[in-house]
mmCIF file of C-alpha atoms in Angstrom:
data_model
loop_
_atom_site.group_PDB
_atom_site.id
_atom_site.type_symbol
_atom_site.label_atom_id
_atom_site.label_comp_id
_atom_site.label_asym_id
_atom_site.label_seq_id
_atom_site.Cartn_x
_atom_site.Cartn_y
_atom_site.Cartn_z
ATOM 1 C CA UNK A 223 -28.853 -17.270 23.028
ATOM 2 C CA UNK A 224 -32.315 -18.744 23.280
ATOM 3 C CA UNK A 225 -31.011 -21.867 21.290
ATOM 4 C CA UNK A 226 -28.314 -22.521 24.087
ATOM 5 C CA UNK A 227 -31.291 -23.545 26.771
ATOM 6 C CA UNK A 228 -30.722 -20.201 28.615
ATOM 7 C CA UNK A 229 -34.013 -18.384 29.846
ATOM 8 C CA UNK A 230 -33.264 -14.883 28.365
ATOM 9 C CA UNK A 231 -36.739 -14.105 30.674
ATOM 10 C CA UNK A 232 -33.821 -14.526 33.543
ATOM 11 C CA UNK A 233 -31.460 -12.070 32.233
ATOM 12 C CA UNK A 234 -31.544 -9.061 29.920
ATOM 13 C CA UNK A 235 -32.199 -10.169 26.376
ATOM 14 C CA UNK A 236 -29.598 -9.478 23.645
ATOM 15 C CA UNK A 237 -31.085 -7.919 20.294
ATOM 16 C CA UNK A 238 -29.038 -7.768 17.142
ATOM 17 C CA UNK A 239 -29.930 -4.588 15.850
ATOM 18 C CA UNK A 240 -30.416 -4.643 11.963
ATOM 19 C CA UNK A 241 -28.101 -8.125 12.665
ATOM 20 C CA UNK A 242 -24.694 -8.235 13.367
ATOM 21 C CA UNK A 243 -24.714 -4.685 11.537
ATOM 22 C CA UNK A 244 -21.657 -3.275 13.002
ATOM 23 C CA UNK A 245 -19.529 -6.265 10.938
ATOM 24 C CA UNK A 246 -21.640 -6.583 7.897
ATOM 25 C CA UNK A 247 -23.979 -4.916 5.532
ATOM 26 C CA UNK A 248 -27.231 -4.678 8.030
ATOM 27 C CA UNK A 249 -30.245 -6.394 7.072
ATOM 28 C CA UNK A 250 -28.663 -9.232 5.528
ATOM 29 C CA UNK A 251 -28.995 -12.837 6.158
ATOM 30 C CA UNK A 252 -25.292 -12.917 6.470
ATOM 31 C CA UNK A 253 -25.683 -10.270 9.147
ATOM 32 C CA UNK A 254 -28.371 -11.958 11.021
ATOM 33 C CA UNK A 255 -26.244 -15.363 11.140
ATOM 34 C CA UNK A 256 -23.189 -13.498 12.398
ATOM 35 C CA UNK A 257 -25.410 -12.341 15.417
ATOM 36 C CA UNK A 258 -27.075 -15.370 15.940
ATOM 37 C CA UNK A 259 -23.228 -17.413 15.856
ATOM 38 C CA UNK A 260 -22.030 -14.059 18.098
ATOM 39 C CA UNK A 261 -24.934 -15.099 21.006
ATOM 40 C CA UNK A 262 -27.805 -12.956 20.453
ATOM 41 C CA UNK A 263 -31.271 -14.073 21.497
ATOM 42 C CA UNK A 264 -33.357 -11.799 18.963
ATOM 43 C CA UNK A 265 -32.396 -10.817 15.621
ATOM 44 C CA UNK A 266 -34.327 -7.332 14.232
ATOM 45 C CA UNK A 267 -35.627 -6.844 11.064
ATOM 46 C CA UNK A 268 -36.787 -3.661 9.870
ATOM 47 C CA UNK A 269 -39.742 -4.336 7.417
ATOM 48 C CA UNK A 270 -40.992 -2.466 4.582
ATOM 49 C CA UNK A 271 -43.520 -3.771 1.378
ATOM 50 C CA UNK A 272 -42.376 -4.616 -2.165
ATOM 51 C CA UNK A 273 -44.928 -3.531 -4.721
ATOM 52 C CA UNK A 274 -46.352 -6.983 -4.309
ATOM 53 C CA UNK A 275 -47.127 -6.790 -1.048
ATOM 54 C CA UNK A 276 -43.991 -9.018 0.142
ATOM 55 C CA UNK A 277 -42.397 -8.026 3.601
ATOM 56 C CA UNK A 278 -38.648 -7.371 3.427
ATOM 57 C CA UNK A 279 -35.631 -6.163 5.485
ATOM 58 C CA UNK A 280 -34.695 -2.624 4.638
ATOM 59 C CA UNK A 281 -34.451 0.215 7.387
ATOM 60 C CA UNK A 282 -36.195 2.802 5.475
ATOM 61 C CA UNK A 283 -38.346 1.862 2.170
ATOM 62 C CA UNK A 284 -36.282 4.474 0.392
ATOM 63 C CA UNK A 285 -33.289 2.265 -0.559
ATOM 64 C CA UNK A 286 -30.292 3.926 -2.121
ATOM 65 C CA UNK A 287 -28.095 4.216 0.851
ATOM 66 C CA UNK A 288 -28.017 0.492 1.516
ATOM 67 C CA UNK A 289 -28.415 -0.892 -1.668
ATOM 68 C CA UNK A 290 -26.768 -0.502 -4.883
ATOM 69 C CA UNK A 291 -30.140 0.634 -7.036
ATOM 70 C CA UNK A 292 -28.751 4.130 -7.980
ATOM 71 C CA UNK A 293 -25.926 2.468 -9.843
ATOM 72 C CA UNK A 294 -28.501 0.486 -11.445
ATOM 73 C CA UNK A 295 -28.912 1.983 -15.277
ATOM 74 C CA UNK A 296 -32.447 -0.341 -15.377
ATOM 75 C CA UNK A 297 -34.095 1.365 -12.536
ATOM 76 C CA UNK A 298 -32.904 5.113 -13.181
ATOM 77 C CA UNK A 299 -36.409 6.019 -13.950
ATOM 78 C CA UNK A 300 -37.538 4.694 -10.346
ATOM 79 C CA UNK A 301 -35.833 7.588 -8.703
ATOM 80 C CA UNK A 302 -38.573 10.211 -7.541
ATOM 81 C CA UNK A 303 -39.726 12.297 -4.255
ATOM 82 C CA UNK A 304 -42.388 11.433 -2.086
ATOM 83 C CA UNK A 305 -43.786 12.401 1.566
ATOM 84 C CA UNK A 306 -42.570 10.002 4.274
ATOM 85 C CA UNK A 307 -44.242 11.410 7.561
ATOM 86 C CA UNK A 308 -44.499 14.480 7.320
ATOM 87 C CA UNK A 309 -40.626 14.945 5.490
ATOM 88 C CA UNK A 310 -39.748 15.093 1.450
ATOM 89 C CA UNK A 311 -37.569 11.967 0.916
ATOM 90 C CA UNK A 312 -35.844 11.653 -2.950
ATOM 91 C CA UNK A 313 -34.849 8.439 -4.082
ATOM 92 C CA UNK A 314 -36.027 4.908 -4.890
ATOM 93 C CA UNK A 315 -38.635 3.321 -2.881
ATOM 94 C CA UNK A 316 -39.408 -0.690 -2.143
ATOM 95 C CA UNK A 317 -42.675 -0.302 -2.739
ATOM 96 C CA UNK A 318 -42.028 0.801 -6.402
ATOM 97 C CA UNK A 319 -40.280 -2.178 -6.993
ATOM 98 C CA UNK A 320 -41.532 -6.212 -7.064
ATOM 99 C CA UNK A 321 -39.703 -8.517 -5.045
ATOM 100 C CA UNK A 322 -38.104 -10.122 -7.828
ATOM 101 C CA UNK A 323 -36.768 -6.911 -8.968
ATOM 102 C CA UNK A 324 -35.860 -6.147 -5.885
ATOM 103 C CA UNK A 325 -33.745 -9.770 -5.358
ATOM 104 C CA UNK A 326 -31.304 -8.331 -8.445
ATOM 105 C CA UNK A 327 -30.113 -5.716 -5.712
ATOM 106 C CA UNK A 328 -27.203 -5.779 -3.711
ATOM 107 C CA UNK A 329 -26.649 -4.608 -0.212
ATOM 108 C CA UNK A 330 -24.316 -1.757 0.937
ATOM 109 C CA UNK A 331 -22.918 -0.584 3.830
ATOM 110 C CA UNK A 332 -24.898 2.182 5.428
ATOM 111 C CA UNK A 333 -22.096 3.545 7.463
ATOM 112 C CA UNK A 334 -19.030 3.159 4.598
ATOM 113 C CA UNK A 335 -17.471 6.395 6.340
ATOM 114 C CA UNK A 336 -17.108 4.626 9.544
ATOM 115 C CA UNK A 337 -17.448 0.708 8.619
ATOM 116 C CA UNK A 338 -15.510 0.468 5.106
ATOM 117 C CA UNK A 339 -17.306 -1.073 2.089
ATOM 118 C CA UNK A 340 -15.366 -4.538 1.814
ATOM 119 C CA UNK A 341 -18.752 -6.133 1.909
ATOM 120 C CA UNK A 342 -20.496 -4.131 -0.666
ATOM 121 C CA UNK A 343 -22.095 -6.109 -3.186
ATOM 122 C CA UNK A 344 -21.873 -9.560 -1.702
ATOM 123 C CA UNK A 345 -25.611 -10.056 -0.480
ATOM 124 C CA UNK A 346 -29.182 -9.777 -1.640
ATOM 125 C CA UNK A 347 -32.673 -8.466 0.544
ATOM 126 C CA UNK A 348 -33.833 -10.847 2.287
ATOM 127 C CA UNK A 349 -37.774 -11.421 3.010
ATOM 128 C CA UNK A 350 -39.484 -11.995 6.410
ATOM 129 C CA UNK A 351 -40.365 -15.255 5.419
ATOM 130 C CA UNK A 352 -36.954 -16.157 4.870
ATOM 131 C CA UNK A 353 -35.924 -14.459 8.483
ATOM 132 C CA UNK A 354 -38.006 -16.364 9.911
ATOM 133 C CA UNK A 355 -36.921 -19.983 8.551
ATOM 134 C CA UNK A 356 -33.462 -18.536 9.494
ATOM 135 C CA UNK A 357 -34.681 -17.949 12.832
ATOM 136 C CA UNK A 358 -36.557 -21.039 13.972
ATOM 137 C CA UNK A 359 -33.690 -23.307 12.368
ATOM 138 C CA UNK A 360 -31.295 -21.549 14.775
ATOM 139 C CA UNK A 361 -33.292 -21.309 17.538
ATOM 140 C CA UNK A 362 -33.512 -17.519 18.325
ATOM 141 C CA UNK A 363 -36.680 -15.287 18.467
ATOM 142 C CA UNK A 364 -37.144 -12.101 15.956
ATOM 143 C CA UNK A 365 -38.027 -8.697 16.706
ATOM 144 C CA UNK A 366 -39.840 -6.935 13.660
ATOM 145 C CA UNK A 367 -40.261 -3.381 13.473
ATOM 146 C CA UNK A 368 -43.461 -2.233 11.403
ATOM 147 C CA UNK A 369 -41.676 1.162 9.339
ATOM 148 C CA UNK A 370 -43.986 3.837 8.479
ATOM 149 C CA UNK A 371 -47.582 1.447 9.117
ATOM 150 C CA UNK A 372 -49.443 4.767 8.540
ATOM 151 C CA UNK A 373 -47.650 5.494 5.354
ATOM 152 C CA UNK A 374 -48.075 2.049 3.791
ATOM 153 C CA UNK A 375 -51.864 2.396 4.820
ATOM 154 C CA UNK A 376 -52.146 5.424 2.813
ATOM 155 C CA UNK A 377 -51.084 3.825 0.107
ATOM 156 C CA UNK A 378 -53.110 0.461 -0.328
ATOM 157 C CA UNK A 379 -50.011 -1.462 1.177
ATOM 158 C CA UNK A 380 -50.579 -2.122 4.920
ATOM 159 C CA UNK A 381 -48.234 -4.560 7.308
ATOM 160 C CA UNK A 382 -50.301 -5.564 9.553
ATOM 161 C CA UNK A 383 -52.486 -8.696 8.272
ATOM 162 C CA UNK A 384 -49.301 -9.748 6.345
ATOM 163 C CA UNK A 385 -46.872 -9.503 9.030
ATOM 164 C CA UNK A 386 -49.214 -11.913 11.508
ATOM 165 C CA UNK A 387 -50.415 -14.261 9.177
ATOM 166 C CA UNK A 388 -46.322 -14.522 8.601
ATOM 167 C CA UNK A 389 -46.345 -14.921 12.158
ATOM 168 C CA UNK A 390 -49.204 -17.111 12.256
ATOM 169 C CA UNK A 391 -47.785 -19.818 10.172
ATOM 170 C CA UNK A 392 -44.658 -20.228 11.634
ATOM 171 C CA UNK A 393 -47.083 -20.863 14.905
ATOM 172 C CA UNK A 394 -45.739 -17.613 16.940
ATOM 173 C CA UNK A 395 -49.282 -16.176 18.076
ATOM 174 C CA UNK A 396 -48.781 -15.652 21.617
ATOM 175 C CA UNK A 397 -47.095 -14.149 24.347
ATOM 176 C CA UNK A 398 -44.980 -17.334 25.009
ATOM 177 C CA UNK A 399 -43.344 -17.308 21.428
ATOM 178 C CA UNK A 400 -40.102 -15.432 20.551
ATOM 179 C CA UNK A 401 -41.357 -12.217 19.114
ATOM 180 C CA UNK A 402 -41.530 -8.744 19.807
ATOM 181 C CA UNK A 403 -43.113 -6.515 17.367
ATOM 182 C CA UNK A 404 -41.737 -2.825 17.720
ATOM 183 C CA UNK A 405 -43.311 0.217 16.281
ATOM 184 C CA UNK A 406 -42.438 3.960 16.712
ATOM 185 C CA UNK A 407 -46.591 4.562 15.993
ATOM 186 C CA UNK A 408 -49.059 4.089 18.598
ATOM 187 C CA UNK A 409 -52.159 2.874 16.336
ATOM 188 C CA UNK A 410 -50.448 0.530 14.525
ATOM 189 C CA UNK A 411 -49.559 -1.193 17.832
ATOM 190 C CA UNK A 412 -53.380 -1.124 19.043
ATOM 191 C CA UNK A 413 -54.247 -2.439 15.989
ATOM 192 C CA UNK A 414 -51.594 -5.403 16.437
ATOM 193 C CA UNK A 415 -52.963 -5.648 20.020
ATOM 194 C CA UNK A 416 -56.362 -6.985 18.699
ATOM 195 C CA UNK A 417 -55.060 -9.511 15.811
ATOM 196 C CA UNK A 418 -51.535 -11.187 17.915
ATOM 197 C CA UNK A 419 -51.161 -11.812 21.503
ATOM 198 C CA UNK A 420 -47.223 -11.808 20.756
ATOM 199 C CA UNK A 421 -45.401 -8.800 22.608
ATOM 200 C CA UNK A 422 -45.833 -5.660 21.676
ATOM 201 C CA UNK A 423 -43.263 -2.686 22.114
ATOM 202 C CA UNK A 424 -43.376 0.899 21.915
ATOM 203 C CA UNK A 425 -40.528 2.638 20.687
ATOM 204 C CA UNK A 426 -40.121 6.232 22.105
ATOM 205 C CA UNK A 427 -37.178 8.751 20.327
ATOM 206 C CA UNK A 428 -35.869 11.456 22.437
ATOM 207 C CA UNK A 429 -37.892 14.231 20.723
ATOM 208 C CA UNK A 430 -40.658 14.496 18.712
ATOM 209 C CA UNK A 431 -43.670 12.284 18.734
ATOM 210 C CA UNK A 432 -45.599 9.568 16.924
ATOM 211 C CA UNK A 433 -46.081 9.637 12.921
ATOM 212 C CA UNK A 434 -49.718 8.838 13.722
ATOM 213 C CA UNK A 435 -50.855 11.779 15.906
ATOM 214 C CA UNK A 436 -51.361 9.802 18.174
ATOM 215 C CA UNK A 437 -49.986 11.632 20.781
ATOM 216 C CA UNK A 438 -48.424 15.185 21.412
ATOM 217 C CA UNK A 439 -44.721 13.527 22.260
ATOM 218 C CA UNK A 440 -42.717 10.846 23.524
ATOM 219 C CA UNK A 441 -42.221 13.098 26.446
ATOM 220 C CA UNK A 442 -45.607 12.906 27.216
ATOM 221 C CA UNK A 443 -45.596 9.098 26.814
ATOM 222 C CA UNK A 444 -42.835 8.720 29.178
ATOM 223 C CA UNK A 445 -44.515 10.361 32.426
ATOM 224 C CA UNK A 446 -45.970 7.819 34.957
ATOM 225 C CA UNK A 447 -49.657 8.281 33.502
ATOM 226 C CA UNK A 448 -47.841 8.215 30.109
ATOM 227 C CA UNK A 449 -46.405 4.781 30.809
ATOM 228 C CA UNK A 450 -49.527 3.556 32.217
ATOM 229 C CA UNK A 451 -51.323 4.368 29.324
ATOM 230 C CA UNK A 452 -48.700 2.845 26.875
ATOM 231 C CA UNK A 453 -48.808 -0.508 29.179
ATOM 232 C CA UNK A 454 -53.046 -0.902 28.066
ATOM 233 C CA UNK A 455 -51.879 -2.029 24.668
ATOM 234 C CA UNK A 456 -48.045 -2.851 24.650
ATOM 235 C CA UNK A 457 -45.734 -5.386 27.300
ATOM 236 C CA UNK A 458 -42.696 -2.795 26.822
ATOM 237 C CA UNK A 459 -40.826 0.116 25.558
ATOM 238 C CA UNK A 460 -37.898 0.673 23.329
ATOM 239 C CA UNK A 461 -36.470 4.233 24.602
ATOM 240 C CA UNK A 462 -33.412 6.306 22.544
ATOM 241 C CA UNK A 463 -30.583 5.067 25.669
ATOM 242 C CA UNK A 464 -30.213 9.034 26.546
ATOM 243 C CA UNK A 465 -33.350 8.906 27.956
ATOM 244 C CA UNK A 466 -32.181 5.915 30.536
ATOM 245 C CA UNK A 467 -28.804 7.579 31.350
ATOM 246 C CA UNK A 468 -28.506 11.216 29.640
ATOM 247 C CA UNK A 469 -25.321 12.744 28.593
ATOM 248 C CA UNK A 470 -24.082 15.483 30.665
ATOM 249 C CA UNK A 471 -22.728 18.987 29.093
ATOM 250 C CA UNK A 472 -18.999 17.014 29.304
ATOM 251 C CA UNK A 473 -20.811 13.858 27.226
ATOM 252 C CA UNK A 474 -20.227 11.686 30.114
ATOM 253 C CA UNK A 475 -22.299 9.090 31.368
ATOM 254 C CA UNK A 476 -24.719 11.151 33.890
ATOM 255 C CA UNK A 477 -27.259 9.562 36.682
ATOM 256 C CA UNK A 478 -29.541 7.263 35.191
ATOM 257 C CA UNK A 479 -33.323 9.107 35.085
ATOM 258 C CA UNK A 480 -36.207 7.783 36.389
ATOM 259 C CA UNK A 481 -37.594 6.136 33.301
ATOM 260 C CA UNK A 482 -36.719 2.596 33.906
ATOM 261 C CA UNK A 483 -38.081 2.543 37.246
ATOM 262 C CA UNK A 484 -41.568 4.234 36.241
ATOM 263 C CA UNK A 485 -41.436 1.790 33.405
ATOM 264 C CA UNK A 486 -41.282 -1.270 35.604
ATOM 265 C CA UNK A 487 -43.736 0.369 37.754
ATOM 266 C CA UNK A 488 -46.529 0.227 35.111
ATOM 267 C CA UNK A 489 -45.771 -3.259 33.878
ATOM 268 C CA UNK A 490 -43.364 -2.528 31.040
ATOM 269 C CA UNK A 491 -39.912 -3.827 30.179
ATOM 270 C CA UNK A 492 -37.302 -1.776 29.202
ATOM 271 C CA UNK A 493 -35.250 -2.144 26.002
ATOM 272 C CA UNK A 494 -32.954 1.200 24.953
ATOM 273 C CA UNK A 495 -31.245 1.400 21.404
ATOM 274 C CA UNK A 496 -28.534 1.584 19.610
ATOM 275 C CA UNK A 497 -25.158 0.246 21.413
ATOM 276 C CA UNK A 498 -22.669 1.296 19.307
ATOM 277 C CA UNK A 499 -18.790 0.101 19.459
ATOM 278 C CA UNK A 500 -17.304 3.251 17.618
ATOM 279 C CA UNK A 501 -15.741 5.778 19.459
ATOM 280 C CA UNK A 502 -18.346 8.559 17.005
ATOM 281 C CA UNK A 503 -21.180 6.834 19.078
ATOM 282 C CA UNK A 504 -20.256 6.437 22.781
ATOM 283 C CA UNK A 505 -20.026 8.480 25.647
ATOM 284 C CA UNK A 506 -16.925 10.614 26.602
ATOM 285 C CA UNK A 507 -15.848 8.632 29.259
ATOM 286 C CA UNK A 508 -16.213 5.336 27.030
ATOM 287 C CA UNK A 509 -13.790 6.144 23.948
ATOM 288 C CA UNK A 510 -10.539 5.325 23.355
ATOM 289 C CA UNK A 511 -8.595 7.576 21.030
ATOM 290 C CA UNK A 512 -9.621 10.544 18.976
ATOM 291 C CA UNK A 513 -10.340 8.161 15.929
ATOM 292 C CA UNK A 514 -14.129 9.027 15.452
ATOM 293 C CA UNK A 515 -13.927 4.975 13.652
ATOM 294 C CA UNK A 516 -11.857 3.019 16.239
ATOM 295 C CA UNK A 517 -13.831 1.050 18.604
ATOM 296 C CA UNK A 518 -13.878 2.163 23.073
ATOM 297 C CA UNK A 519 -15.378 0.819 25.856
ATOM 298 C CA UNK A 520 -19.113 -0.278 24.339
ATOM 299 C CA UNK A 521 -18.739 -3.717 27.270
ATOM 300 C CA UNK A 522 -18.654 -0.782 30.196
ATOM 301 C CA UNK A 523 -21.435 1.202 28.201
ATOM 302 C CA UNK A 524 -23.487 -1.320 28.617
ATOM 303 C CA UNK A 525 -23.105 -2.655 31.906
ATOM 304 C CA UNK A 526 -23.738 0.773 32.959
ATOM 305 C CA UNK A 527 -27.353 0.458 31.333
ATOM 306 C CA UNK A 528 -27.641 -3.300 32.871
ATOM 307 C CA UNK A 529 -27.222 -1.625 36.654
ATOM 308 C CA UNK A 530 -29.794 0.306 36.242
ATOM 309 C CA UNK A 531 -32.187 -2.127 35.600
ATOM 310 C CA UNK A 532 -32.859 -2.692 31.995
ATOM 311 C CA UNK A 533 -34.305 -5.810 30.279
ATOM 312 C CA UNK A 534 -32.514 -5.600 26.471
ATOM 313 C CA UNK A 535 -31.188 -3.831 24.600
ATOM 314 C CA UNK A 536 -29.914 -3.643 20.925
ATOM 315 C CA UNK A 537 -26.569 -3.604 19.798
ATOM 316 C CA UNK A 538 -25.005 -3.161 16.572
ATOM 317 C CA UNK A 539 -22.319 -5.986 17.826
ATOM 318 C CA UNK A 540 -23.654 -8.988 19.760
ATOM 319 C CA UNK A 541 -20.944 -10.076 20.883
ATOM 320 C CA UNK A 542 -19.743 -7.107 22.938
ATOM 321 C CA UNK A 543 -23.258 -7.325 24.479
ATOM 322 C CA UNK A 544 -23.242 -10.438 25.083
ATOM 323 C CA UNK A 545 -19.689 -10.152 26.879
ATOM 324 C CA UNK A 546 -21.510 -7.419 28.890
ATOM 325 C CA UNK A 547 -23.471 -9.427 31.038
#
C-alpha cells in the first residue's frame, strides 16, 4: 500500500471496493481498516447526503438492505417510494434522515445469501470526514464515488461543493494527492473538473448510459472518439471488467477487447470493477466447485486483467489482489 513507500504510479493500484467488503459489512470503518491492514492503496467510499447535508458511506441512499432501519419501529413512517434515475425505488432514504439519526443504525451484510450475517449489527455509518482521518492516519489514498449527483441536485442536496471543500481541508486539491473521484454521470465530473484538480474517473457499465443524458451510451463513450472525448475532462475510466475481457457463450475468460489499449491511447488509465472471490461471480474457467458461495481462482482472474494492461482495479478482497501482482 501507499503507506509501505511503494509507488502504486509503478504498478497497478489496488482499490478496496466498498472496503474489505467481501469479509465485512461494506462501507464500514471496520471494513475499510481490514483493506487497508490486507495492502490496498485506495479505499472506496460510496457517498450519499444525510438530510443535513453530511456526506456518508452507503452504496445506494435507499438504505434497508445494508442497514438495519426496517427493523427499526422509530423510523417505520420513513419508508416511502421515490424516483431514483429514471426507476421507482421503495424504502428508506439517507437523505430523509439527519446524521445523528442516522449514527443509531447498524450495518448489514448486503450479500447475507452468499457472505453470512455474523457481522450484522456490530458497526455504525461512517461519514467522509471520518474516512478521511482514517485514511491519512494510515497512509492510503480514497476513491469517492459521487451516487446519483443529478438526483441530489434535484433535490436542494448537491455533493459537489461539500465533497471538495472535504477534500480541500484535508489539503488533497491536486493531481499529486491520493484521490480519485469516480462518477457513473458525465456532468457531475465536468463540474468537478472546474472546482478540484484531483483525478477524475469515469465509470462506464456494460449497457445503458449516463443518468444525466449526457450521452446516448457507454458504448458510445468507449469508441476511440468516445475515449478522446471522455479524456477532455477526466484522467481515467472505471469499465464493468466484461468489457476488458468478455465472457464467451461457455463463460470463459475470452480475448481481451480493444478497450484498454484505445484507453491508453487517449490518455486514460484503466480501472475495471468488481473482483469477486465467490465462485457466483467468476468466470467458468476460474471456479472451484459447484458451491455458488465457496471461493475459486479470483488471484488467476486477475492476473489475467493485469496482462492485458490495466492500471487498478477494485476488489471486494484486497488481499487476493494484492497477492495477484
Amino acid at each position: 500500500m501507499l503507506a509501505s513507500g511503494v509507488n502504486a504510479a509503478d504498478r497497478p493500484i489496488v482499490i478496496a471496493h466498498r472496503g474489505a467488503s467481501g469479509l465485512l459489512p461494506e462501507h464500514t470503518i471496520a471494513a475499510y481498516t481490514r483493506a487497508i491492514d490486507d495492502g490496498a492503496d485506495f479505499i472506496e467510499p460510496d457517498l450519499v447526503p444525510t438530510r443535513d447535508g453530511v456526506l456518508v458511506a452507503r452504496h445506494e441512499n435507499e438504505i434497508s438492505g445494508t442497514t438495519d432501519v426496517a427493523s427499526r419501529a422509530e423510523f417505520e413512517d420513513r419508508k416511502t417510494t421515490k424516483t431514483i434515475d429514471g426507476a421507482s425505488v421503495t424504502g428508506w432514504f439517507t437523505e430523509d434522515f439527519t446524521l445523528a439519526e442516522l449514527k443509531t443504525l447498524r450495518a448489514r451484510e448486503r450479500l447475507p445469501e452468499l457472505r453470512g450475517t455474523a457481522n450484522d449489527g456490530r458497526f455504525v455509518i461512517p461519514t467522509l470526514d471520518e474516512i478521511i482521518t482514517l485514511a491519512k492516519a494510515r497512509g492510503v489514498g480514497i476513491y469517492p464515488e459521487t451516487k446519483h449527483p443529478s438526483y441530489f441536485a434535484s433535490i436542494g442536496l448537491p455533493l459537489e461543493a461539500t465533497l471538495i471543500a472535504a477534500l480541500d481541508a484535508a489539503g488533497w486539491r491536486d493531481a499529486a494527492a491520493p484521490v480519485f473521484i469516480q462518477s457513473f454521470e458525465v456532468n457531475n465530473l465536468k463540474q468537478l473538473n472546474t472546482m478540484t484538480g484531483v483525478r477524475l474517473i469515469q465509470l462506464v457499465a456494460a449497457e445503458g448510459g449516463p443518468a444525466d443524458g449526457a450521452r446516448g451510451s457507454y458504448a458510445e463513450m468507449l469508441t476511440p472518439e468516445g475515449l478522446k472525448a471522455v479524456a477532455a475532462y477526466a484522467d481515467g475510466i472505471g469499465p464493468e471488467k466484461t468489457l476488458v475481457i468478455p465472457r464467451g457463450a461457455d463463460m470463459r475468460l475470452a480475448a481481451p477487447t480493444r478497450l484498454v489499449a484505445d484507453a491508453h491511447a487517449a490518455g486514460l488509465k484503466v480501472h475495471p470493477w468488481t473482483f469477486r472471490a465467490e465462485n457466483y461471480f467468476l468466470p467458468a474457467d476460474h471456479r472451484k466447485g459447484e458451491d455458488p458461495r465457496a471461493h475459486g481462482d479470483l488471484v488467476g482472474e486477475i492476473r489475467a486483467y493485469l496482462a492485458a494492461g490495466i492500471d487498478g482495479l477494485f476488489s471486494d478482497f484486497t488481499a487476493e489482489a494484492v497477492t495477484a501482482h
